[in-house]
PDB file of C-alpha atoms in Angstrom:
ATOM      1  CA  UNK A   1     -25.917   8.878 -18.883  1.00 48.00           C
ATOM      2  CA  UNK A   2     -22.721   7.751 -17.146  1.00 55.00           C
ATOM      3  CA  UNK A   3     -19.822   7.065 -19.493  1.00 75.00           C
ATOM      4  CA  UNK A   4     -17.750   5.120 -16.964  1.00 85.00           C
ATOM      5  CA  UNK A   5     -16.146   1.757 -17.632  1.00 88.00           C
ATOM      6  CA  UNK A   6     -16.637  -1.004 -15.054  1.00 88.00           C
ATOM      7  CA  UNK A   7     -13.132  -0.366 -13.580  1.00 89.00           C
ATOM      8  CA  UNK A   8     -13.652   3.417 -13.476  1.00 91.00           C
ATOM      9  CA  UNK A   9     -17.041   2.978 -11.824  1.00 90.00           C
ATOM     10  CA  UNK A  10     -15.538   0.706  -9.124  1.00 90.00           C
ATOM     11  CA  UNK A  11     -12.634   3.133  -8.567  1.00 92.00           C
ATOM     12  CA  UNK A  12     -14.899   6.209  -8.388  1.00 93.00           C
ATOM     13  CA  UNK A  13     -17.143   4.352  -5.908  1.00 92.00           C
ATOM     14  CA  UNK A  14     -14.122   3.627  -3.677  1.00 90.00           C
ATOM     15  CA  UNK A  15     -13.064   7.291  -3.773  1.00 92.00           C
ATOM     16  CA  UNK A  16     -16.612   8.482  -2.953  1.00 92.00           C
ATOM     17  CA  UNK A  17     -16.600   6.120   0.057  1.00 89.00           C
ATOM     18  CA  UNK A  18     -13.683   8.156   1.468  1.00 87.00           C
ATOM     19  CA  UNK A  19     -15.745  11.389   1.405  1.00 87.00           C
ATOM     20  CA  UNK A  20     -17.665  12.727   4.378  1.00 86.00           C
ATOM     21  CA  UNK A  21     -21.476  12.563   4.155  1.00 88.00           C
ATOM     22  CA  UNK A  22     -21.727  16.364   3.973  1.00 89.00           C
ATOM     23  CA  UNK A  23     -19.318  16.622   1.035  1.00 90.00           C
ATOM     24  CA  UNK A  24     -21.021  13.728  -0.733  1.00 91.00           C
ATOM     25  CA  UNK A  25     -24.488  15.316  -0.496  1.00 91.00           C
ATOM     26  CA  UNK A  26     -23.090  18.666  -1.555  1.00 91.00           C
ATOM     27  CA  UNK A  27     -21.419  17.016  -4.580  1.00 92.00           C
ATOM     28  CA  UNK A  28     -24.768  15.382  -5.490  1.00 91.00           C
ATOM     29  CA  UNK A  29     -26.380  18.843  -5.567  1.00 90.00           C
ATOM     30  CA  UNK A  30     -23.580  20.163  -7.801  1.00 90.00           C
ATOM     31  CA  UNK A  31     -23.679  17.236 -10.232  1.00 88.00           C
ATOM     32  CA  UNK A  32     -27.494  17.171 -10.555  1.00 87.00           C
ATOM     33  CA  UNK A  33     -28.051  20.958 -10.340  1.00 85.00           C
ATOM     34  CA  UNK A  34     -30.129  20.235  -7.203  1.00 84.00           C
ATOM     35  CA  UNK A  35     -32.706  18.481  -9.384  1.00 84.00           C
ATOM     36  CA  UNK A  36     -32.583  15.206  -7.446  1.00 82.00           C
ATOM     37  CA  UNK A  37     -33.039  14.768  -3.699  1.00 83.00           C
ATOM     38  CA  UNK A  38     -31.256  11.776  -2.179  1.00 84.00           C
ATOM     39  CA  UNK A  39     -32.002   9.990   1.083  1.00 82.00           C
ATOM     40  CA  UNK A  40     -28.653   8.489   2.061  1.00 87.00           C
ATOM     41  CA  UNK A  41     -24.969   8.042   1.234  1.00 88.00           C
ATOM     42  CA  UNK A  42     -25.502   4.995  -1.029  1.00 88.00           C
ATOM     43  CA  UNK A  43     -28.133   6.868  -3.064  1.00 89.00           C
ATOM     44  CA  UNK A  44     -25.904   9.957  -3.278  1.00 90.00           C
ATOM     45  CA  UNK A  45     -22.991   7.878  -4.587  1.00 90.00           C
ATOM     46  CA  UNK A  46     -25.183   6.100  -7.174  1.00 89.00           C
ATOM     47  CA  UNK A  47     -26.684   9.407  -8.367  1.00 89.00           C
ATOM     48  CA  UNK A  48     -23.259  11.046  -8.740  1.00 91.00           C
ATOM     49  CA  UNK A  49     -22.022   8.109 -10.861  1.00 90.00           C
ATOM     50  CA  UNK A  50     -25.177   8.189 -13.051  1.00 87.00           C
ATOM     51  CA  UNK A  51     -24.713  11.888 -13.788  1.00 86.00           C
ATOM     52  CA  UNK A  52     -20.962  11.668 -14.408  1.00 88.00           C
ATOM     53  CA  UNK A  53     -19.900  11.807 -18.066  1.00 88.00           C
ATOM     54  CA  UNK A  54     -16.298  10.688 -17.489  1.00 91.00           C
ATOM     55  CA  UNK A  55     -13.977   9.568 -14.696  1.00 93.00           C
ATOM     56  CA  UNK A  56     -11.728  12.581 -15.347  1.00 93.00           C
ATOM     57  CA  UNK A  57     -14.675  14.974 -14.897  1.00 92.00           C
ATOM     58  CA  UNK A  58     -15.463  13.480 -11.478  1.00 93.00           C
ATOM     59  CA  UNK A  59     -11.829  13.403 -10.273  1.00 95.00           C
ATOM     60  CA  UNK A  60     -11.356  17.060 -11.238  1.00 94.00           C
ATOM     61  CA  UNK A  61     -14.335  18.289  -9.219  1.00 93.00           C
ATOM     62  CA  UNK A  62     -13.360  20.650  -6.387  1.00 91.00           C
ATOM     63  CA  UNK A  63     -15.043  18.540  -3.701  1.00 90.00           C
ATOM     64  CA  UNK A  64     -12.948  15.502  -4.680  1.00 93.00           C
ATOM     65  CA  UNK A  65      -9.901  16.733  -2.771  1.00 90.00           C
ATOM     66  CA  UNK A  66      -6.365  15.683  -3.703  1.00 88.00           C
ATOM     67  CA  UNK A  67      -5.949  13.937  -0.323  1.00 85.00           C
ATOM     68  CA  UNK A  68      -8.824  11.562  -1.143  1.00 88.00           C
ATOM     69  CA  UNK A  69      -7.170  10.593  -4.432  1.00 91.00           C
ATOM     70  CA  UNK A  70      -3.780  10.222  -2.692  1.00 87.00           C
ATOM     71  CA  UNK A  71      -5.342   7.921  -0.046  1.00 84.00           C
ATOM     72  CA  UNK A  72      -7.064   5.890  -2.757  1.00 87.00           C
ATOM     73  CA  UNK A  73      -3.774   5.393  -4.650  1.00 87.00           C
ATOM     74  CA  UNK A  74      -1.913   4.359  -1.476  1.00 81.00           C
ATOM     75  CA  UNK A  75      -4.662   1.812  -0.859  1.00 79.00           C
ATOM     76  CA  UNK A  76      -4.108   0.469  -4.378  1.00 81.00           C
ATOM     77  CA  UNK A  77      -0.371   0.103  -3.703  1.00 78.00           C
ATOM     78  CA  UNK A  78       0.487   2.991  -6.088  1.00 81.00           C
ATOM     79  CA  UNK A  79       3.376   5.151  -4.898  1.00 74.00           C
ATOM     80  CA  UNK A  80       3.228   8.895  -5.494  1.00 78.00           C
ATOM     81  CA  UNK A  81       5.381  11.612  -3.903  1.00 75.00           C
ATOM     82  CA  UNK A  82       3.421  13.038  -0.928  1.00 72.00           C
ATOM     83  CA  UNK A  83       3.665  16.576  -2.354  1.00 78.00           C
ATOM     84  CA  UNK A  84       2.135  15.575  -5.740  1.00 83.00           C
ATOM     85  CA  UNK A  85      -0.350  18.087  -7.087  1.00 88.00           C
ATOM     86  CA  UNK A  86      -3.931  17.085  -7.730  1.00 91.00           C
ATOM     87  CA  UNK A  87      -3.600  17.013 -11.543  1.00 92.00           C
ATOM     88  CA  UNK A  88      -0.676  14.531 -11.238  1.00 92.00           C
ATOM     89  CA  UNK A  89      -2.750  12.277  -8.964  1.00 92.00           C
ATOM     90  CA  UNK A  90      -5.719  12.454 -11.368  1.00 94.00           C
ATOM     91  CA  UNK A  91      -3.478  11.485 -14.305  1.00 93.00           C
ATOM     92  CA  UNK A  92      -1.978   8.533 -12.383  1.00 92.00           C
ATOM     93  CA  UNK A  93      -5.445   7.313 -11.274  1.00 93.00           C
ATOM     94  CA  UNK A  94      -6.764   7.384 -14.852  1.00 93.00           C
ATOM     95  CA  UNK A  95      -3.653   5.455 -15.992  1.00 91.00           C
ATOM     96  CA  UNK A  96      -4.262   2.862 -13.270  1.00 90.00           C
ATOM     97  CA  UNK A  97      -7.872   2.385 -14.329  1.00 90.00           C
ATOM     98  CA  UNK A  98      -7.065   2.125 -18.024  1.00 88.00           C
ATOM     99  CA  UNK A  99      -4.349  -0.480 -17.234  1.00 82.00           C
ATOM    100  CA  UNK A 100      -6.994  -2.667 -15.549  1.00 73.00           C
ATOM    101  CA  UNK A 101      -4.752  -3.236 -12.504  1.00 68.00           C
ATOM    102  CA  UNK A 102      -7.009  -1.561  -9.941  1.00 68.00           C
ATOM    103  CA  UNK A 103      -8.555  -3.735  -7.256  1.00 59.00           C
ATOM    104  CA  UNK A 104     -12.187  -3.513  -8.313  1.00 52.00           C
ATOM    105  CA  UNK A 105     -13.660  -5.531  -5.451  1.00 44.00           C
ATOM    106  CA  UNK A 106     -13.367  -3.703  -2.150  1.00 43.00           C
ATOM    107  CA  UNK A 107     -16.403  -5.459  -0.688  1.00 40.00           C
ATOM    108  CA  UNK A 108     -16.093  -6.455   2.974  1.00 37.00           C
ATOM    109  CA  UNK A 109     -14.592  -9.900   3.621  1.00 36.00           C
ATOM    110  CA  UNK A 110     -17.342 -12.483   3.601  1.00 34.00           C
ATOM    111  CA  UNK A 111     -18.939 -11.034   0.485  1.00 34.00           C
ATOM    112  CA  UNK A 112     -16.038 -12.233  -1.628  1.00 35.00           C
ATOM    113  CA  UNK A 113     -15.816 -15.738  -3.055  1.00 34.00           C
ATOM    114  CA  UNK A 114     -12.365 -16.301  -1.590  1.00 35.00           C
ATOM    115  CA  UNK A 115     -12.138 -15.114   2.015  1.00 33.00           C
ATOM    116  CA  UNK A 116      -9.033 -17.154   2.804  1.00 35.00           C
ATOM    117  CA  UNK A 117      -6.010 -14.899   3.475  1.00 40.00           C
ATOM    118  CA  UNK A 118      -3.540 -15.229   0.640  1.00 45.00           C
ATOM    119  CA  UNK A 119       0.119 -15.825   1.416  1.00 47.00           C
ATOM    120  CA  UNK A 120       2.742 -13.494  -0.008  1.00 48.00           C
ATOM    121  CA  UNK A 121       3.395 -15.717  -2.843  1.00 45.00           C
ATOM    122  CA  UNK A 122       0.188 -17.045  -4.024  1.00 45.00           C
ATOM    123  CA  UNK A 123      -0.015 -13.439  -5.156  1.00 44.00           C
ATOM    124  CA  UNK A 124       3.481 -13.637  -6.637  1.00 48.00           C
ATOM    125  CA  UNK A 125       3.563 -17.279  -7.685  1.00 42.00           C
ATOM    126  CA  UNK A 126       2.874 -16.652 -11.355  1.00 36.00           C
ATOM    127  CA  UNK A 127       5.919 -14.484 -12.017  1.00 36.00           C
ATOM    128  CA  UNK A 128       8.089 -15.147  -8.977  1.00 37.00           C
ATOM    129  CA  UNK A 129       9.247 -18.670  -9.813  1.00 39.00           C
ATOM    130  CA  UNK A 130      12.974 -19.396  -9.719  1.00 41.00           C
ATOM    131  CA  UNK A 131      13.089 -20.786 -13.240  1.00 42.00           C
ATOM    132  CA  UNK A 132      14.947 -19.487 -16.240  1.00 40.00           C
ATOM    133  CA  UNK A 133      14.231 -15.789 -16.508  1.00 49.00           C
ATOM    134  CA  UNK A 134      13.587 -15.368 -12.762  1.00 63.00           C
ATOM    135  CA  UNK A 135      14.018 -11.644 -12.154  1.00 75.00           C
ATOM    136  CA  UNK A 136      14.663 -10.793  -8.468  1.00 79.00           C
ATOM    137  CA  UNK A 137      13.884  -7.098  -9.080  1.00 79.00           C
ATOM    138  CA  UNK A 138      10.412  -7.964 -10.418  1.00 82.00           C
ATOM    139  CA  UNK A 139       9.843 -10.242  -7.417  1.00 84.00           C
ATOM    140  CA  UNK A 140      10.975  -7.423  -5.071  1.00 87.00           C
ATOM    141  CA  UNK A 141       8.612  -4.935  -6.685  1.00 87.00           C
ATOM    142  CA  UNK A 142       5.624  -7.316  -6.627  1.00 86.00           C
ATOM    143  CA  UNK A 143       6.383  -8.373  -3.063  1.00 90.00           C
ATOM    144  CA  UNK A 144       6.537  -4.750  -1.809  1.00 91.00           C
ATOM    145  CA  UNK A 145       3.300  -3.832  -3.582  1.00 88.00           C
ATOM    146  CA  UNK A 146       1.582  -6.838  -2.013  1.00 89.00           C
ATOM    147  CA  UNK A 147       3.084  -6.373   1.488  1.00 93.00           C
ATOM    148  CA  UNK A 148       2.421  -2.641   1.946  1.00 92.00           C
ATOM    149  CA  UNK A 149      -1.064  -2.764   0.383  1.00 89.00           C
ATOM    150  CA  UNK A 150      -1.974  -5.586   2.778  1.00 91.00           C
ATOM    151  CA  UNK A 151      -0.513  -3.862   5.857  1.00 93.00           C
ATOM    152  CA  UNK A 152      -1.850  -0.372   5.036  1.00 92.00           C
ATOM    153  CA  UNK A 153      -5.377  -1.757   4.571  1.00 90.00           C
ATOM    154  CA  UNK A 154      -5.548  -1.933   8.411  1.00 92.00           C
ATOM    155  CA  UNK A 155      -5.079   1.846   8.800  1.00 91.00           C
ATOM    156  CA  UNK A 156      -8.489   3.193   9.954  1.00 89.00           C
ATOM    157  CA  UNK A 157      -8.005   6.503   8.113  1.00 85.00           C
ATOM    158  CA  UNK A 158      -8.014   4.753   4.697  1.00 82.00           C
ATOM    159  CA  UNK A 159     -11.547   3.498   5.267  1.00 80.00           C
ATOM    160  CA  UNK A 160     -10.833   0.194   3.507  1.00 78.00           C
ATOM    161  CA  UNK A 161     -11.875  -3.340   4.406  1.00 82.00           C
ATOM    162  CA  UNK A 162      -8.811  -4.816   6.203  1.00 84.00           C
ATOM    163  CA  UNK A 163      -7.138  -7.610   4.220  1.00 86.00           C
ATOM    164  CA  UNK A 164      -5.818 -10.921   5.579  1.00 87.00           C
ATOM    165  CA  UNK A 165      -2.806  -9.850   7.637  1.00 92.00           C
ATOM    166  CA  UNK A 166      -1.396 -12.391  10.115  1.00 91.00           C
ATOM    167  CA  UNK A 167       1.395 -14.769  11.206  1.00 92.00           C
ATOM    168  CA  UNK A 168       0.773 -17.039   8.178  1.00 91.00           C
ATOM    169  CA  UNK A 169       2.983 -14.763   6.029  1.00 92.00           C
ATOM    170  CA  UNK A 170       6.069 -15.323   8.239  1.00 94.00           C
ATOM    171  CA  UNK A 171       8.326 -18.230   9.176  1.00 93.00           C
ATOM    172  CA  UNK A 172       7.617 -19.354  12.796  1.00 93.00           C
ATOM    173  CA  UNK A 173      11.096 -18.143  13.934  1.00 94.00           C
ATOM    174  CA  UNK A 174      10.983 -14.808  12.057  1.00 94.00           C
ATOM    175  CA  UNK A 175      12.991 -11.920  13.573  1.00 94.00           C
ATOM    176  CA  UNK A 176      12.125  -8.222  13.433  1.00 94.00           C
ATOM    177  CA  UNK A 177      14.567  -5.483  14.394  1.00 93.00           C
ATOM    178  CA  UNK A 178      12.877  -2.103  14.717  1.00 92.00           C
ATOM    179  CA  UNK A 179      15.115   0.972  14.932  1.00 91.00           C
ATOM    180  CA  UNK A 180      13.385   4.337  15.423  1.00 88.00           C
ATOM    181  CA  UNK A 181      15.162   7.717  15.372  1.00 85.00           C
ATOM    182  CA  UNK A 182      12.930  10.615  16.306  1.00 76.00           C
ATOM    183  CA  UNK A 183      14.783  12.846  18.769  1.00 74.00           C
ATOM    184  CA  UNK A 184      16.168   9.857  20.670  1.00 80.00           C
ATOM    185  CA  UNK A 185      17.042   6.442  19.270  1.00 84.00           C
ATOM    186  CA  UNK A 186      15.167   3.267  20.235  1.00 88.00           C
ATOM    187  CA  UNK A 187      15.837  -0.298  19.185  1.00 91.00           C
ATOM    188  CA  UNK A 188      13.442  -3.219  19.720  1.00 91.00           C
ATOM    189  CA  UNK A 189      13.808  -6.879  18.730  1.00 92.00           C
ATOM    190  CA  UNK A 190      10.874  -9.246  18.229  1.00 94.00           C
ATOM    191  CA  UNK A 191      10.994 -13.000  17.640  1.00 94.00           C
ATOM    192  CA  UNK A 192       8.266 -15.305  16.328  1.00 94.00           C
ATOM    193  CA  UNK A 193       5.506 -14.960  13.725  1.00 93.00           C
ATOM    194  CA  UNK A 194       2.755 -13.978  16.168  1.00 93.00           C
ATOM    195  CA  UNK A 195       4.738 -11.204  17.913  1.00 94.00           C
ATOM    196  CA  UNK A 196       6.237  -9.797  14.714  1.00 94.00           C
ATOM    197  CA  UNK A 197       2.854  -9.759  13.001  1.00 94.00           C
ATOM    198  CA  UNK A 198       1.203  -7.965  15.953  1.00 93.00           C
ATOM    199  CA  UNK A 199       3.997  -5.369  16.303  1.00 93.00           C
ATOM    200  CA  UNK A 200       3.793  -4.334  12.641  1.00 94.00           C
ATOM    201  CA  UNK A 201      -0.003  -4.262  12.800  1.00 94.00           C
ATOM    202  CA  UNK A 202       0.144  -1.944  15.842  1.00 92.00           C
ATOM    203  CA  UNK A 203       2.195   0.606  13.849  1.00 92.00           C
ATOM    204  CA  UNK A 204      -0.582   0.840  11.281  1.00 93.00           C
ATOM    205  CA  UNK A 205      -3.732   0.217  13.307  1.00 90.00           C
ATOM    206  CA  UNK A 206      -2.958   1.836  16.686  1.00 89.00           C
ATOM    207  CA  UNK A 207      -0.391   4.474  15.659  1.00 90.00           C
ATOM    208  CA  UNK A 208      -2.266   5.092  12.354  1.00 91.00           C
ATOM    209  CA  UNK A 209       0.908   5.199  10.283  1.00 92.00           C
ATOM    210  CA  UNK A 210       0.854   4.741   6.503  1.00 91.00           C
ATOM    211  CA  UNK A 211       3.995   3.334   4.884  1.00 92.00           C
ATOM    212  CA  UNK A 212       4.367   4.413   1.261  1.00 89.00           C
ATOM    213  CA  UNK A 213       7.252   2.535  -0.441  1.00 90.00           C
ATOM    214  CA  UNK A 214       9.307   4.096  -3.240  1.00 88.00           C
ATOM    215  CA  UNK A 215       9.321   1.356  -5.899  1.00 85.00           C
ATOM    216  CA  UNK A 216      11.475   3.364  -8.319  1.00 84.00           C
ATOM    217  CA  UNK A 217      14.932   1.838  -9.001  1.00 83.00           C
ATOM    218  CA  UNK A 218      16.702   4.171  -6.519  1.00 85.00           C
ATOM    219  CA  UNK A 219      14.270   3.190  -3.736  1.00 88.00           C
ATOM    220  CA  UNK A 220      14.262  -0.588  -4.190  1.00 90.00           C
ATOM    221  CA  UNK A 221      17.055  -3.170  -4.364  1.00 89.00           C
ATOM    222  CA  UNK A 222      16.772  -6.954  -4.533  1.00 89.00           C
ATOM    223  CA  UNK A 223      19.551  -9.497  -4.114  1.00 87.00           C
ATOM    224  CA  UNK A 224      19.190 -13.240  -4.736  1.00 82.00           C
ATOM    225  CA  UNK A 225      21.796 -15.748  -3.580  1.00 72.00           C
ATOM    226  CA  UNK A 226      21.716 -19.326  -4.937  1.00 69.00           C
ATOM    227  CA  UNK A 227      21.033 -21.023  -1.578  1.00 69.00           C
ATOM    228  CA  UNK A 228      20.244 -18.220   0.888  1.00 71.00           C
ATOM    229  CA  UNK A 229      17.263 -15.905   1.214  1.00 83.00           C
ATOM    230  CA  UNK A 230      16.201 -13.373  -1.416  1.00 88.00           C
ATOM    231  CA  UNK A 231      16.798  -9.957   0.113  1.00 90.00           C
ATOM    232  CA  UNK A 232      14.465  -7.081  -0.686  1.00 92.00           C
ATOM    233  CA  UNK A 233      15.389  -3.593   0.554  1.00 92.00           C
ATOM    234  CA  UNK A 234      13.023  -0.655   0.094  1.00 93.00           C
ATOM    235  CA  UNK A 235      12.861   2.991   1.189  1.00 92.00           C
ATOM    236  CA  UNK A 236       9.704   5.068   1.530  1.00 91.00           C
ATOM    237  CA  UNK A 237       7.822   7.786   3.357  1.00 90.00           C
ATOM    238  CA  UNK A 238       5.719   7.563   6.540  1.00 90.00           C
ATOM    239  CA  UNK A 239       2.435   9.454   6.850  1.00 89.00           C
ATOM    240  CA  UNK A 240      -0.273  10.030   9.404  1.00 87.00           C
ATOM    241  CA  UNK A 241      -3.401  11.522   7.864  1.00 81.00           C
ATOM    242  CA  UNK A 242      -2.146  14.463   5.772  1.00 77.00           C
ATOM    243  CA  UNK A 243       1.272  14.826   7.443  1.00 83.00           C
ATOM    244  CA  UNK A 244       4.527  13.273   6.241  1.00 84.00           C
ATOM    245  CA  UNK A 245       6.286  12.210   9.461  1.00 87.00           C
ATOM    246  CA  UNK A 246       9.584  10.982   8.024  1.00 88.00           C
ATOM    247  CA  UNK A 247      11.114   8.136   6.042  1.00 90.00           C
ATOM    248  CA  UNK A 248      11.682   4.416   6.526  1.00 92.00           C
ATOM    249  CA  UNK A 249      14.001   1.747   5.155  1.00 92.00           C
ATOM    250  CA  UNK A 250      13.006  -1.898   5.411  1.00 94.00           C
ATOM    251  CA  UNK A 251      14.940  -5.053   4.541  1.00 93.00           C
ATOM    252  CA  UNK A 252      13.129  -8.371   4.099  1.00 94.00           C
ATOM    253  CA  UNK A 253      14.715 -11.822   3.943  1.00 92.00           C
ATOM    254  CA  UNK A 254      12.419 -14.122   1.943  1.00 91.00           C
ATOM    255  CA  UNK A 255      12.707 -17.924   1.837  1.00 88.00           C
ATOM    256  CA  UNK A 256      10.466 -20.367  -0.022  1.00 82.00           C
ATOM    257  CA  UNK A 257       8.322 -22.776   1.967  1.00 76.00           C
ATOM    258  CA  UNK A 258       8.276 -26.193   0.221  1.00 73.00           C
ATOM    259  CA  UNK A 259       5.315 -27.299   2.364  1.00 72.00           C
ATOM    260  CA  UNK A 260       3.152 -24.415   1.124  1.00 66.00           C
ATOM    261  CA  UNK A 261       3.289 -24.574  -2.672  1.00 67.00           C
ATOM    262  CA  UNK A 262       6.851 -23.265  -2.590  1.00 70.00           C
ATOM    263  CA  UNK A 263       5.551 -19.823  -1.657  1.00 77.00           C
ATOM    264  CA  UNK A 264       7.845 -17.133  -0.247  1.00 84.00           C
ATOM    265  CA  UNK A 265       7.591 -16.360   3.472  1.00 89.00           C
ATOM    266  CA  UNK A 266       9.369 -13.682   5.490  1.00 94.00           C
ATOM    267  CA  UNK A 267      12.331 -14.988   7.517  1.00 93.00           C
ATOM    268  CA  UNK A 268      13.635 -11.705   8.936  1.00 93.00           C
ATOM    269  CA  UNK A 269      13.060  -7.952   8.729  1.00 94.00           C
ATOM    270  CA  UNK A 270      15.022  -4.852   9.680  1.00 93.00           C
ATOM    271  CA  UNK A 271      12.889  -1.710   9.829  1.00 94.00           C
ATOM    272  CA  UNK A 272      14.585   1.653  10.302  1.00 92.00           C
ATOM    273  CA  UNK A 273      12.337   4.688  10.885  1.00 91.00           C
ATOM    274  CA  UNK A 274      13.596   8.279  10.905  1.00 87.00           C
ATOM    275  CA  UNK A 275      11.358  11.173  11.942  1.00 84.00           C
ATOM    276  CA  UNK A 276      11.541  14.573  10.210  1.00 74.00           C
ATOM    277  CA  UNK A 277      13.643  16.045  13.042  1.00 67.00           C
ATOM    278  CA  UNK A 278      16.264  13.287  12.595  1.00 55.00           C
ATOM    279  CA  UNK A 279      16.511  13.978   8.848  1.00 55.00           C
ATOM    280  CA  UNK A 280      17.939  17.463   9.141  1.00 53.00           C
ATOM    281  CA  UNK A 281      16.054  18.936   6.197  1.00 49.00           C
ATOM    282  CA  UNK A 282      16.628  16.015   3.813  1.00 49.00           C
ATOM    283  CA  UNK A 283      14.106  15.902   0.975  1.00 49.00           C
ATOM    284  CA  UNK A 284      11.540  13.215   1.753  1.00 56.00           C
ATOM    285  CA  UNK A 285       9.684  13.174  -1.579  1.00 60.00           C
ATOM    286  CA  UNK A 286      10.966   9.836  -2.946  1.00 67.00           C
ATOM    287  CA  UNK A 287      13.711   8.689  -0.574  1.00 73.00           C
ATOM    288  CA  UNK A 288      16.644   6.701  -1.934  1.00 76.00           C
ATOM    289  CA  UNK A 289      17.927   3.551  -0.304  1.00 76.00           C
ATOM    290  CA  UNK A 290      21.089   3.983   1.789  1.00 74.00           C
ATOM    291  CA  UNK A 291      21.968   0.248   1.705  1.00 68.00           C
ATOM    292  CA  UNK A 292      24.166  -0.931  -1.154  1.00 67.00           C
ATOM    293  CA  UNK A 293      24.614  -4.482  -2.502  1.00 63.00           C
ATOM    294  CA  UNK A 294      27.608  -5.104  -0.200  1.00 67.00           C
ATOM    295  CA  UNK A 295      25.533  -4.246   2.899  1.00 64.00           C
ATOM    296  CA  UNK A 296      22.878  -6.697   1.705  1.00 63.00           C
ATOM    297  CA  UNK A 297      25.420  -9.444   0.964  1.00 64.00           C
ATOM    298  CA  UNK A 298      26.679  -9.161   4.560  1.00 66.00           C
ATOM    299  CA  UNK A 299      23.117  -9.789   5.769  1.00 62.00           C
ATOM    300  CA  UNK A 300      22.887 -12.797   3.440  1.00 54.00           C
ATOM    301  CA  UNK A 301      26.009 -14.498   4.756  1.00 50.00           C
TER     302      UNK A 301
END
């Protein structure tokens, strides 16, 4: 009988969904000693879960490749170095499930109770309020987890239901500056919520990029000024399928919207992308931020 908790069962189901049909059927044979014949993918998944004694046992199986677990963690907004070994990814996944912070419901939109896209800060509103004890670094970390999980959900290779991305998360006059260095250098500027939203979506959906932020202290910096925007700067790695293509640094300017429950919306963004060839052999495992507080203060003024 399966010894999985509700969270583990949901997480294992989401990982099995990332497997090809062939691998899934083959895993069913392994788990059941070929004693049970299954008709389809849903039956295979259910049978595997029924015959699994523990989440760790399933994650450690050879056919559950490290890349599947890595993709699952990225989808959950969990940052791991791209060269992590399988046992490290297994350990982090089990920690996530025992903490109860995994997103259990990955059902397609329309099957959920609340299909309305959430704004950045309905997600953050509980801890992100500017009262006594307001911690900008906590806000920055929660914001980045929310933002990149939402955006990455539109990458077809993750096989996840896309979440509510759109212009509602930006101020109408938002500005995006996109600087890309890969061989040559290109700079593009975009103005307006609709354009900015579509340009970022194209990176993920059309170009199939995955942005994995480094939320460790050396990869994330937040700066709050009394009357200006809260600035969040984050560094991370860029992937396409199994390949790490380079690193990115992104700065967000966040301002509260009094008309929308005082929730934070994005006022401006600077996104700097550097391909592997422009890095000159720099280690890309968990990139550090090159901006310091002075650079951010200049953007604030």
